[in-house]
Coordinates of C-alpha atoms in Angstrom, one line a residue:
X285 CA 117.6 34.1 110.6
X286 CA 115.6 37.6 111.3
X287 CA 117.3 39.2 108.4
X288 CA 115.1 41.8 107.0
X289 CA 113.7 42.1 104.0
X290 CA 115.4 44.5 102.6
X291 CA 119.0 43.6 104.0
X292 CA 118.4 40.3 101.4
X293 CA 119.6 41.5 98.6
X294 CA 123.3 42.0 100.0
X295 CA 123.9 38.5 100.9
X296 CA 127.4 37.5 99.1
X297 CA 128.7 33.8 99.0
X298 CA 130.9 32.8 101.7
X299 CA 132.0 29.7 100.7
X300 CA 130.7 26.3 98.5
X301 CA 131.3 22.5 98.7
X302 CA 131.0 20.7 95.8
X303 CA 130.6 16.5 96.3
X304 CA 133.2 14.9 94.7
X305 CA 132.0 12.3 91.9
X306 CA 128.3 13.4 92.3
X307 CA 126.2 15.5 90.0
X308 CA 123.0 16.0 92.3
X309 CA 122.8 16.7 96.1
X310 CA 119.7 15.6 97.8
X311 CA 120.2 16.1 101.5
X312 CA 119.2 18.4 103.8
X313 CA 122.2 20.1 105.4
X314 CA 122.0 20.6 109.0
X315 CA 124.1 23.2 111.2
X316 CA 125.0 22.6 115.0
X317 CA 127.6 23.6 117.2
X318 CA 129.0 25.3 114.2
X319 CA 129.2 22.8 112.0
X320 CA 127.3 21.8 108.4
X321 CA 126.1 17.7 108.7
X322 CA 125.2 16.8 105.3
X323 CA 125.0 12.9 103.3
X324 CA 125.5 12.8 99.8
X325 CA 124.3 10.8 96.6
X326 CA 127.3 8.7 97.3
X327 CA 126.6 7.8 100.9
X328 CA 129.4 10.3 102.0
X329 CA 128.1 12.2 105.1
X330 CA 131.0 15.0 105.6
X331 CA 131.4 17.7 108.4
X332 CA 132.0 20.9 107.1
X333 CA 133.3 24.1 109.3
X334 CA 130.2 26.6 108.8
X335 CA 132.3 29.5 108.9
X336 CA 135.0 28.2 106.2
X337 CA 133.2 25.2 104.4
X338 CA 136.4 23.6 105.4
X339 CA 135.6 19.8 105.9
X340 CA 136.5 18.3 109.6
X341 CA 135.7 14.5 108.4
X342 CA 134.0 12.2 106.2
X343 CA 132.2 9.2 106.8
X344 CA 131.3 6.6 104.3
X345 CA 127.8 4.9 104.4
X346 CA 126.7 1.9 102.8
X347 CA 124.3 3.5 100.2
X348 CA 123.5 7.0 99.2
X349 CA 122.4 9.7 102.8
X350 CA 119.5 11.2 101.1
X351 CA 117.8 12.5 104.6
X352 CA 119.2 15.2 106.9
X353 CA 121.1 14.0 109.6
X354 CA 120.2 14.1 113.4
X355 CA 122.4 15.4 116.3
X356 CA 121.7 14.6 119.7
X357 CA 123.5 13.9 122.8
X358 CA 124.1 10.0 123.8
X359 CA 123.4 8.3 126.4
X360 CA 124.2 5.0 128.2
X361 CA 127.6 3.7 126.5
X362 CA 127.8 6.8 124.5
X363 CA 127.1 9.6 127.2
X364 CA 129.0 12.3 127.0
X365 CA 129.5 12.6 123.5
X366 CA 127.5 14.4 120.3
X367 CA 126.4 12.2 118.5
X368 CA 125.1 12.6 113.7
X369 CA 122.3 9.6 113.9
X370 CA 121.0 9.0 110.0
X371 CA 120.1 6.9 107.8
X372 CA 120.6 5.4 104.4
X373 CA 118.9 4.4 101.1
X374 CA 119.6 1.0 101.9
X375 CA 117.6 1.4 105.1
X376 CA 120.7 1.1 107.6
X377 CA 120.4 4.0 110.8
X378 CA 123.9 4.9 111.5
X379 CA 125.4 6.6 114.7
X380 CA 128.5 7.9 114.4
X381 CA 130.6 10.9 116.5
X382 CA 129.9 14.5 115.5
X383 CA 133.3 15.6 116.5
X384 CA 135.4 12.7 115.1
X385 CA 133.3 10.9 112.6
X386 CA 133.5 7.5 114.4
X387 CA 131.5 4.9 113.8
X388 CA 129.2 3.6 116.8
X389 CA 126.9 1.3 115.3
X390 CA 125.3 0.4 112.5
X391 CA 121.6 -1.4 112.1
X392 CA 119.6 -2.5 109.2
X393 CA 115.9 -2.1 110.2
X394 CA 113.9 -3.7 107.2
X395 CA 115.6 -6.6 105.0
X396 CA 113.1 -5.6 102.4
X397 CA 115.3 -5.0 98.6
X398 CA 113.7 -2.1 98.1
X399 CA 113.3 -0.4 101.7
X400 CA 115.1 2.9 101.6
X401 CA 115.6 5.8 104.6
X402 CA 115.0 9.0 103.4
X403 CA 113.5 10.9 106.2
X404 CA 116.2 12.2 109.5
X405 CA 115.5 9.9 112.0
X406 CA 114.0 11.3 115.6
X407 CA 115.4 11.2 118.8
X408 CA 113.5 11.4 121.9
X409 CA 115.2 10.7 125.7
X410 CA 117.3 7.6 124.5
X411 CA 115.3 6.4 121.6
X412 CA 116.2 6.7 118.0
X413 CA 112.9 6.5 115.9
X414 CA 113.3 5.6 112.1
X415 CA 110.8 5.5 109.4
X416 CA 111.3 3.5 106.0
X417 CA 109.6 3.7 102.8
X418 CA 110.6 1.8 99.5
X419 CA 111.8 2.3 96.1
X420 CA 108.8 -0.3 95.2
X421 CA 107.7 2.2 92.1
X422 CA 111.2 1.4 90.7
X423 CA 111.2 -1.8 91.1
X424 CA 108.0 -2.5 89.9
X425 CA 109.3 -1.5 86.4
X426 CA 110.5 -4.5 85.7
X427 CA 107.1 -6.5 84.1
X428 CA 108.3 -10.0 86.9
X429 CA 108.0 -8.4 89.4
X430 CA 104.8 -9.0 92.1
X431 CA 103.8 -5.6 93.4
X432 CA 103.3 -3.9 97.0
X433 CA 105.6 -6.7 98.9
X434 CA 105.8 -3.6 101.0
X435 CA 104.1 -1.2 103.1
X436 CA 106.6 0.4 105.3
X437 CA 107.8 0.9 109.0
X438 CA 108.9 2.5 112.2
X439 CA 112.0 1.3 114.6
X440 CA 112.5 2.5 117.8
X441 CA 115.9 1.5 118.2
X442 CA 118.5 2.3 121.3
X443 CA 120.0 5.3 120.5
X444 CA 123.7 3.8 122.5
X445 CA 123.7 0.5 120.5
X446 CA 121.2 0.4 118.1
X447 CA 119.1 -2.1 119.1
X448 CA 116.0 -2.7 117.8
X449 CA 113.4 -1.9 120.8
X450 CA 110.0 -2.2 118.6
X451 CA 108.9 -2.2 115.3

């Protein structure tokens, strides 16, 4: 932000967001175009007006967003518009529109119980790169269960539709 030093130590709060019905926040926030994309414990992703912290929509994943979100233009079918690509910690990649909170698509990459999203997902050109990891530590708490089932992936899906391209 090239403040200086020295100029630190007058920073005042501006504004704050609390996330309703969650007592953690794990997400990284994200600001572009003047706006604050950030997921929630609760798999709420909400756009927020940097200046005011005023919230411009909400969008309602599948599982908790615990990875900052990605904004990129689309392309093909989507072309044209900003677009928040992330991902869940049910390990579906969501596009949806920055400026309306739309759903575009949706895709579950890994099947896996225990596969979970937690890094932002890369774009590059017109391909949405997403890496999964597991919760497999958790689940290997209960004494039944066989370990490392797991080991992990990367998607390249189509960042206009979602589809899978490779894995």
């Amino acid at each position: 932000a090239r403040l200086p030093a020295d100029q630190v130590s007058r920073l005042k709060l501006k504004w704050a967001f609390g996330f309703p019905g969650v007592n953690r926040a794990f997400a990284q926030p994200i600001v572009v175009g003047g706006r604050v994309f950030v997921g929630s414990a609760n798999g709420i992703v909400y756009s927020l007006n940097a200046d005011s912290g005023c919230q411009h929509w909400s969008f309602k994943a599948d599982a908790p967003v615990r990875a900052a979100i990605t904004i990129g233009r689309g392309s093909g079918t989507t072309a044209g518009r900003w677009i928040a690509y992330f991902g869940d910690q049910g390990a579906t990649t969501y596009a949806v529109d920055a400026l309306t909170g739309e759903l575009l698509w949706k895709r579950r990459v890994e099947a896996f119980l225990g596969a979970i999203i937690t890094g932002a997902p890369t774009l590059a050109d017109d391909t949405l790169y997403v890496a999964t990891s597991s919760g497999e530590e958790v689940i290997g708490a209960n004494p039944k269960y066989e370990c490392c089932k797991f080991r992990g992936s990367v998607s390249a899906l189509n960042a206009a539709t979602g589809e899978v391209r490779w894995k």
